[in-house]
Coordinates of C-alpha atoms in Angstrom, one line a residue:
M1 CA -4.8 -15.5 -5.5
E2 CA -4.0 -15.8 -1.8
M3 CA -6.0 -13.9 0.8
T4 CA -3.8 -12.2 3.4
L5 CA -4.0 -9.5 6.0
R6 CA -1.6 -6.7 6.8
W7 CA 0.1 -7.2 10.2
Y8 CA 2.5 -4.7 11.9
G9 CA 4.1 -7.1 14.3
S10 CA 3.2 -8.2 17.9
K11 CA 4.8 -5.1 19.4
F12 CA 2.8 -2.6 17.4
D13 CA -0.5 -4.3 16.2
T14 CA -3.7 -4.6 18.2
V15 CA -4.6 -7.6 16.1
T16 CA -2.9 -10.9 16.9
L17 CA -1.8 -13.6 14.6
E18 CA -4.1 -16.1 16.4
Q19 CA -7.0 -13.8 15.4
I20 CA -5.9 -13.5 11.8
R21 CA -5.5 -17.3 11.6
Q22 CA -9.3 -17.7 12.4
I23 CA -10.4 -15.6 9.5
P24 CA -11.7 -18.1 6.9
G25 CA -9.5 -18.3 3.8
V26 CA -6.7 -16.1 5.2
T27 CA -3.4 -18.1 4.9
G28 CA -0.7 -15.4 5.0
V29 CA 0.3 -12.0 6.4
I30 CA 1.8 -9.0 4.7
T31 CA 4.2 -7.7 7.3
T32 CA 7.3 -5.6 8.0
L33 CA 9.9 -4.8 10.5
Y34 CA 8.0 -1.8 11.7
D35 CA 10.7 -0.5 14.0
T36 CA 13.3 -0.1 11.2
A37 CA 13.9 3.3 9.7
P38 CA 14.1 4.0 5.9
G39 CA 17.7 3.2 5.0
D40 CA 18.3 0.6 7.6
V41 CA 19.5 -2.8 6.5
W42 CA 17.3 -5.7 7.5
S43 CA 19.4 -8.5 8.9
R44 CA 18.7 -12.1 8.1
E45 CA 18.4 -12.8 11.8
R46 CA 15.5 -10.4 12.3
I47 CA 13.8 -11.6 9.1
Q48 CA 14.2 -15.2 10.4
E49 CA 12.6 -14.2 13.8
M50 CA 9.7 -12.6 12.0
K51 CA 9.1 -15.6 9.8
A52 CA 9.3 -18.0 12.8
E53 CA 6.8 -16.0 14.8
V54 CA 4.3 -16.0 11.9
A55 CA 4.8 -19.7 11.1
A56 CA 4.2 -20.6 14.8
A57 CA 0.7 -19.2 14.4
G58 CA 0.0 -21.4 11.4
L59 CA 0.5 -18.6 8.8
H60 CA 3.3 -17.6 6.5
V61 CA 4.9 -14.3 5.4
A62 CA 3.3 -13.7 1.9
G63 CA 5.2 -10.4 1.4
I64 CA 6.6 -7.3 2.9
E65 CA 4.8 -4.0 3.1
S66 CA 7.0 -2.0 3.3
V67 CA 10.7 -1.7 2.9
N68 CA 10.6 2.1 3.0
V69 CA 12.6 4.1 0.5
H70 CA 14.9 6.8 2.0
D71 CA 14.2 10.4 1.1
A72 CA 17.8 10.7 -0.3
I73 CA 16.7 8.2 -3.0
K74 CA 13.5 10.0 -3.8
T75 CA 15.2 13.3 -4.0
G76 CA 18.3 12.0 -5.8
S77 CA 20.7 13.6 -3.3
A78 CA 24.4 13.1 -3.3
D79 CA 24.3 10.2 -0.8
R80 CA 21.5 8.2 -2.4
D81 CA 23.8 5.4 -3.6
K82 CA 24.6 4.6 0.0
Y83 CA 21.0 4.1 0.8
I84 CA 20.3 2.2 -2.4
D85 CA 23.2 -0.2 -1.4
N86 CA 21.5 -0.7 1.9
Y87 CA 18.2 -1.4 0.2
I88 CA 19.9 -4.0 -2.1
E89 CA 21.4 -5.7 0.9
T90 CA 17.9 -5.9 2.5
L91 CA 16.5 -7.4 -0.7
E92 CA 19.3 -9.9 -0.7
N93 CA 18.5 -11.0 2.8
L94 CA 14.8 -11.2 2.1
G95 CA 15.5 -13.3 -1.0
K96 CA 17.8 -15.7 0.9
E97 CA 14.9 -16.1 3.4
D98 CA 12.5 -17.1 0.6
I99 CA 10.5 -13.8 0.6
H100 CA 9.7 -12.7 -2.9
L101 CA 7.3 -9.7 -2.7
V102 CA 8.1 -6.2 -1.6
C103 CA 5.5 -3.4 -1.6
Y104 CA 6.9 0.1 -1.5
N105 CA 6.0 3.7 -2.4
F106 CA 7.7 6.7 -3.9
M107 CA 5.5 9.4 -2.3
P108 CA 7.2 12.6 -1.1
V109 CA 6.9 13.6 2.6
F110 CA 3.5 12.1 3.4
D111 CA 3.0 8.4 2.5
W112 CA -0.8 9.0 2.3
T113 CA -3.0 11.8 3.4
R114 CA -6.3 11.8 5.2
T115 CA -7.9 14.8 6.9
E116 CA -10.0 12.7 9.4
L117 CA -9.2 9.4 11.0
A118 CA -12.6 8.9 12.7
R119 CA -15.4 10.4 10.6
K120 CA -18.7 9.1 12.0
R121 CA -21.0 7.4 9.6
P122 CA -24.8 7.0 9.9
D123 CA -24.4 3.4 11.2
G124 CA -22.1 4.6 14.1
S125 CA -18.9 3.2 12.6
T126 CA -15.9 5.6 12.1
V127 CA -13.7 5.8 9.1
L128 CA -10.8 7.5 7.5
A129 CA -11.8 10.4 5.3
Y130 CA -10.4 13.2 3.1
T131 CA -11.6 16.6 2.0
Q132 CA -9.6 18.8 -0.3
E133 CA -11.2 21.8 1.4
A134 CA -9.6 20.9 4.7
V135 CA -6.2 20.4 3.1
D136 CA -6.4 23.8 1.4
A137 CA -7.2 25.4 4.7
I138 CA -4.3 24.0 6.8
N139 CA -0.6 24.5 7.0
P140 CA 1.2 21.2 6.2
E141 CA 3.2 21.7 9.4
D142 CA 0.0 21.4 11.4
M143 CA -1.3 18.4 9.5
F144 CA 0.0 15.8 12.0
A145 CA -1.4 17.6 15.0
S146 CA -4.8 17.8 13.4
I147 CA -5.2 14.0 13.2
S148 CA -2.8 12.6 15.9
G149 CA -5.5 12.7 18.6
D150 CA -7.5 10.0 16.6
M151 CA -4.6 7.5 16.2
N152 CA -5.8 5.5 19.3
G153 CA -2.3 5.4 20.8
T154 CA -0.8 3.7 17.7
V155 CA 1.9 4.8 15.3
M156 CA 0.5 5.0 11.8
P157 CA 2.8 4.3 8.8
G158 CA 4.1 7.4 7.2
W159 CA 3.0 9.5 10.1
E160 CA 5.7 8.6 12.7
P161 CA 6.1 11.5 15.2
E162 CA 9.9 11.6 14.7
R163 CA 9.3 12.0 10.9
M164 CA 6.6 14.7 11.4
A165 CA 8.9 16.6 13.7
K166 CA 11.1 17.3 10.7
I167 CA 8.3 18.4 8.4
K168 CA 10.0 21.7 7.5
D169 CA 13.2 20.0 6.5
L170 CA 11.3 17.4 4.5
F171 CA 9.5 20.1 2.5
A172 CA 12.8 21.9 1.9
M173 CA 14.3 18.6 0.5
Y174 CA 11.6 18.4 -2.1
K175 CA 11.4 22.1 -3.1
D176 CA 13.1 21.5 -6.4
I177 CA 11.6 18.1 -7.2
D178 CA 8.8 18.0 -9.8
D179 CA 7.1 15.1 -11.5
E180 CA 9.9 14.7 -14.1
K181 CA 12.6 14.7 -11.5
L182 CA 10.8 12.2 -9.3
F183 CA 10.4 9.9 -12.4
E184 CA 14.1 10.2 -13.0
N185 CA 14.9 9.3 -9.5
L186 CA 12.5 6.3 -9.5
K187 CA 14.1 5.1 -12.7
Y188 CA 17.6 5.3 -11.2
F189 CA 16.5 3.4 -8.1
L190 CA 14.8 0.7 -10.1
E191 CA 17.7 0.2 -12.5
R192 CA 20.0 -0.3 -9.5
I193 CA 17.9 -2.8 -7.7
M194 CA 16.6 -4.9 -10.7
P195 CA 19.7 -7.2 -10.8
V196 CA 19.2 -8.4 -7.2
C197 CA 15.4 -8.8 -7.9
D198 CA 16.3 -10.9 -10.9
K199 CA 18.7 -13.0 -8.9
Y200 CA 16.3 -13.8 -6.1
D201 CA 13.0 -13.5 -8.0
I202 CA 11.7 -10.6 -6.0
N203 CA 8.7 -8.7 -7.3
M204 CA 8.8 -5.0 -6.5
A205 CA 5.2 -3.8 -6.3
I206 CA 5.0 0.0 -6.2
H207 CA 2.0 1.4 -4.3
P208 CA 0.0 4.2 -5.8
D209 CA 0.0 7.7 -4.3
D210 CA -3.0 8.4 -2.1
P211 CA -4.9 10.5 -3.0
A212 CA -4.1 10.4 -6.7
W213 CA -3.2 14.1 -7.1
S214 CA -0.8 16.6 -5.7
V215 CA -1.2 17.5 -2.1
F216 CA 0.5 20.7 -0.7
G217 CA 2.1 21.2 -4.1
L218 CA 4.2 18.0 -3.8
P219 CA 4.8 15.9 -6.9
R220 CA 2.8 12.7 -7.2
I221 CA 3.4 10.3 -10.1
I222 CA 1.9 6.9 -9.4
I223 CA -1.6 8.1 -10.0
N224 CA -3.1 6.8 -13.2
K225 CA -2.9 4.4 -16.1
K226 CA -0.6 6.6 -18.2
N227 CA 1.9 7.1 -15.5
I228 CA 2.1 3.5 -14.3
L229 CA 2.6 2.3 -17.9
R230 CA 5.3 4.8 -18.2
M231 CA 7.0 3.6 -15.1
M232 CA 7.0 0.0 -16.3
E233 CA 8.2 0.8 -19.8
M234 CA 11.1 2.9 -18.5
V235 CA 12.4 -0.1 -16.6
N236 CA 10.9 -2.9 -18.6
N237 CA 11.5 -5.9 -16.3
P238 CA 8.7 -8.2 -15.1
H239 CA 9.9 -7.8 -11.5
N240 CA 9.1 -4.1 -11.8
G241 CA 5.4 -4.2 -11.1
V242 CA 2.6 -2.7 -9.1
T243 CA 0.5 -3.0 -6.0
F244 CA -3.0 -2.4 -7.4
C245 CA -4.8 -0.5 -4.7
S246 CA -8.4 0.1 -5.7
G247 CA -8.8 2.7 -2.9
S248 CA -5.8 4.8 -3.9
Y249 CA -6.3 4.8 -7.7
G250 CA -10.0 5.1 -7.0
T251 CA -9.6 8.5 -5.2
N252 CA -9.6 9.9 -8.8
L253 CA -13.0 9.1 -10.2
E254 CA -11.5 9.4 -13.7
N255 CA -9.5 6.2 -13.2
D256 CA -11.4 3.2 -14.7
L257 CA -10.3 0.6 -12.2
P258 CA -11.2 -2.7 -14.1
D259 CA -9.6 -1.2 -17.3
M260 CA -6.4 -0.4 -15.4
I261 CA -6.2 -3.9 -14.0
R262 CA -6.6 -5.4 -17.5
S263 CA -3.9 -3.1 -18.9
L264 CA -1.5 -4.3 -16.2
K265 CA -1.7 -8.0 -16.9
G266 CA 1.4 -9.8 -15.7
R267 CA 2.7 -6.8 -13.7
I268 CA 0.2 -6.7 -10.8
H269 CA 2.2 -8.5 -8.1
F270 CA -0.1 -7.6 -5.1
A271 CA -3.6 -6.2 -4.7
H272 CA -5.3 -4.1 -2.1
V273 CA -9.1 -4.1 -2.6
R274 CA -11.3 -1.7 -0.8
N275 CA -14.2 0.6 -1.4
L276 CA -14.7 4.4 -1.1
K277 CA -17.9 6.5 -0.7
F278 CA -17.7 9.9 -2.5
N279 CA -19.7 12.9 -1.3
S280 CA -18.0 15.0 -4.0
P281 CA -15.0 14.3 -6.3
T282 CA -12.7 15.7 -3.6
D283 CA -14.6 14.5 -0.5
F284 CA -14.4 10.8 0.1
E285 CA -14.5 8.4 3.0
E286 CA -13.7 4.7 3.5
A287 CA -16.6 2.4 3.2
A288 CA -17.3 -1.2 4.0
H289 CA -16.0 -3.5 1.3
L290 CA -19.5 -4.3 0.1
S291 CA -20.2 -2.6 -3.3
S292 CA -23.5 -1.1 -2.2
D293 CA -21.9 0.7 0.8
G294 CA -19.7 2.8 -1.5
T295 CA -19.0 3.9 -5.0
F296 CA -17.0 1.1 -6.6
D297 CA -18.3 -2.1 -8.2
M298 CA -16.3 -4.6 -6.2
Y299 CA -17.5 -7.5 -8.3
E300 CA -16.1 -5.9 -11.5
I301 CA -12.7 -5.2 -9.8
M302 CA -12.4 -8.8 -8.6
K303 CA -13.6 -10.1 -12.0
A304 CA -10.9 -8.0 -13.8
L305 CA -8.2 -9.6 -11.5
Y306 CA -9.6 -13.0 -12.2
D307 CA -9.6 -12.4 -15.9
I308 CA -5.9 -11.5 -16.1
G309 CA -5.0 -14.6 -14.1
F310 CA -3.9 -12.7 -11.0
D311 CA -2.4 -15.3 -8.6
G312 CA -0.6 -13.1 -6.1
P313 CA -1.4 -12.0 -2.5
I314 CA -4.4 -9.9 -2.0
R315 CA -5.7 -8.2 1.1
P316 CA -8.7 -6.1 2.3
D317 CA -7.8 -2.6 3.2
H318 CA -8.8 0.3 5.5
G319 CA -11.6 -1.2 7.4
R320 CA -14.1 0.8 9.5
M321 CA -13.9 0.9 13.2
I322 CA -17.0 -1.2 14.3
W323 CA -18.3 -3.0 17.3
G324 CA -16.4 -0.8 19.8
E325 CA -13.0 -1.8 18.6
V326 CA -10.1 0.5 19.4
A327 CA -7.2 0.0 17.0
M328 CA -5.0 1.6 14.5
P329 CA -7.5 3.6 12.3
G330 CA -8.2 1.5 9.2
Y331 CA -6.4 -1.5 10.6
G332 CA -8.7 -3.1 13.1
L333 CA -9.7 -6.8 13.0
Y334 CA -13.4 -6.9 12.6
D335 CA -14.2 -5.0 9.4
R336 CA -11.1 -6.2 7.6
A337 CA -12.1 -9.8 8.5
L338 CA -15.5 -9.0 7.0
G339 CA -13.8 -7.6 4.0
A340 CA -11.6 -10.7 3.5
T341 CA -14.6 -13.0 3.6
Y342 CA -16.6 -10.8 1.2
L343 CA -13.7 -10.7 -1.3
N344 CA -13.2 -14.4 -1.0
G345 CA -16.9 -14.9 -1.7
L346 CA -16.8 -12.7 -4.8
W347 CA -13.8 -14.7 -6.1
E348 CA -15.5 -18.0 -5.4
A349 CA -18.6 -16.8 -7.2
I350 CA -16.6 -15.7 -10.2
E351 CA -14.6 -18.9 -10.3
K352 CA -17.6 -21.1 -10.1
G353 CA -19.4 -19.0 -12.7
E354 CA -16.5 -19.3 -15.1
T355 CA -16.3 -23.1 -14.5
R356 CA -20.0 -23.5 -15.3
H357 CA -19.8 -21.4 -18.4
A358 CA -16.8 -23.5 -19.6
V359 CA -18.8 -26.8 -19.0
K360 CA -21.7 -25.5 -21.1

């Protein structure tokens, strides 16, 4: 596996490439053209500029997160083919520039949902958090306003102000979309893009819905083992794979994370590994990556990835705000750097343990 860090670009990220380069074991970044809108074509020139900036800092672009999918594609509207054609052109340009991993999601309206961006923990750190009770008590049109004050002046993915300004229109677009229709639209999209993925060896790694259940009545399909296996079987191509995000699948405590990983052998193209602490099944908060700080057995998650021969990019995710840092919630430097070194340490321990066992 290759340890990476998500980076939003020098114009948008409080974390610099020079800082990322100093995290032991981190050799690449997962990045994006953050100022592009869903449906925009990414030009080769802009991709080249992005790669050159990253290379100048001694790193490389290990993958893209995300090339966002336009709502016309998710809803299957009459103009979806135009946006799929644009998506294909972007994939072609990425492939020509030797980039072979794209993380994306197929979530309606909200890319992810949290009810708090700065819940204070006993140690003084602040974290992203979610309670179903708070969601049930709020109008979705007021959701952005309820958390925007804690964004620390940043623009958070999936919660762009211009997108949230159209929240009523977005909900209207999805009013007739249920799980089955969303599956149909995902299948159509994947069947259209697989030829270019085959040509340029681009792995499409769908990100799970977060949290892993319906929010505000919206359909959510990438939520469990059954559904993800269905998605891969309906477009049975090795380039049609997943981003295994322990924190997103793990929002549903019924999901057995190590078992899911083992069932997806060969189709996990990218991994996000993070920990959650549950106060109840529908009240959770982000934790430090350390197993004992949350609910998940991080060793067993990493062991499952090792056992299936996972060799793709991996990154820590959703760090706490610690040591007075002011950054995009979940995406500061310090706690994600701690997370990267902890995950590298687990991997090294597993690797050495397996080697010693083989020698005996």
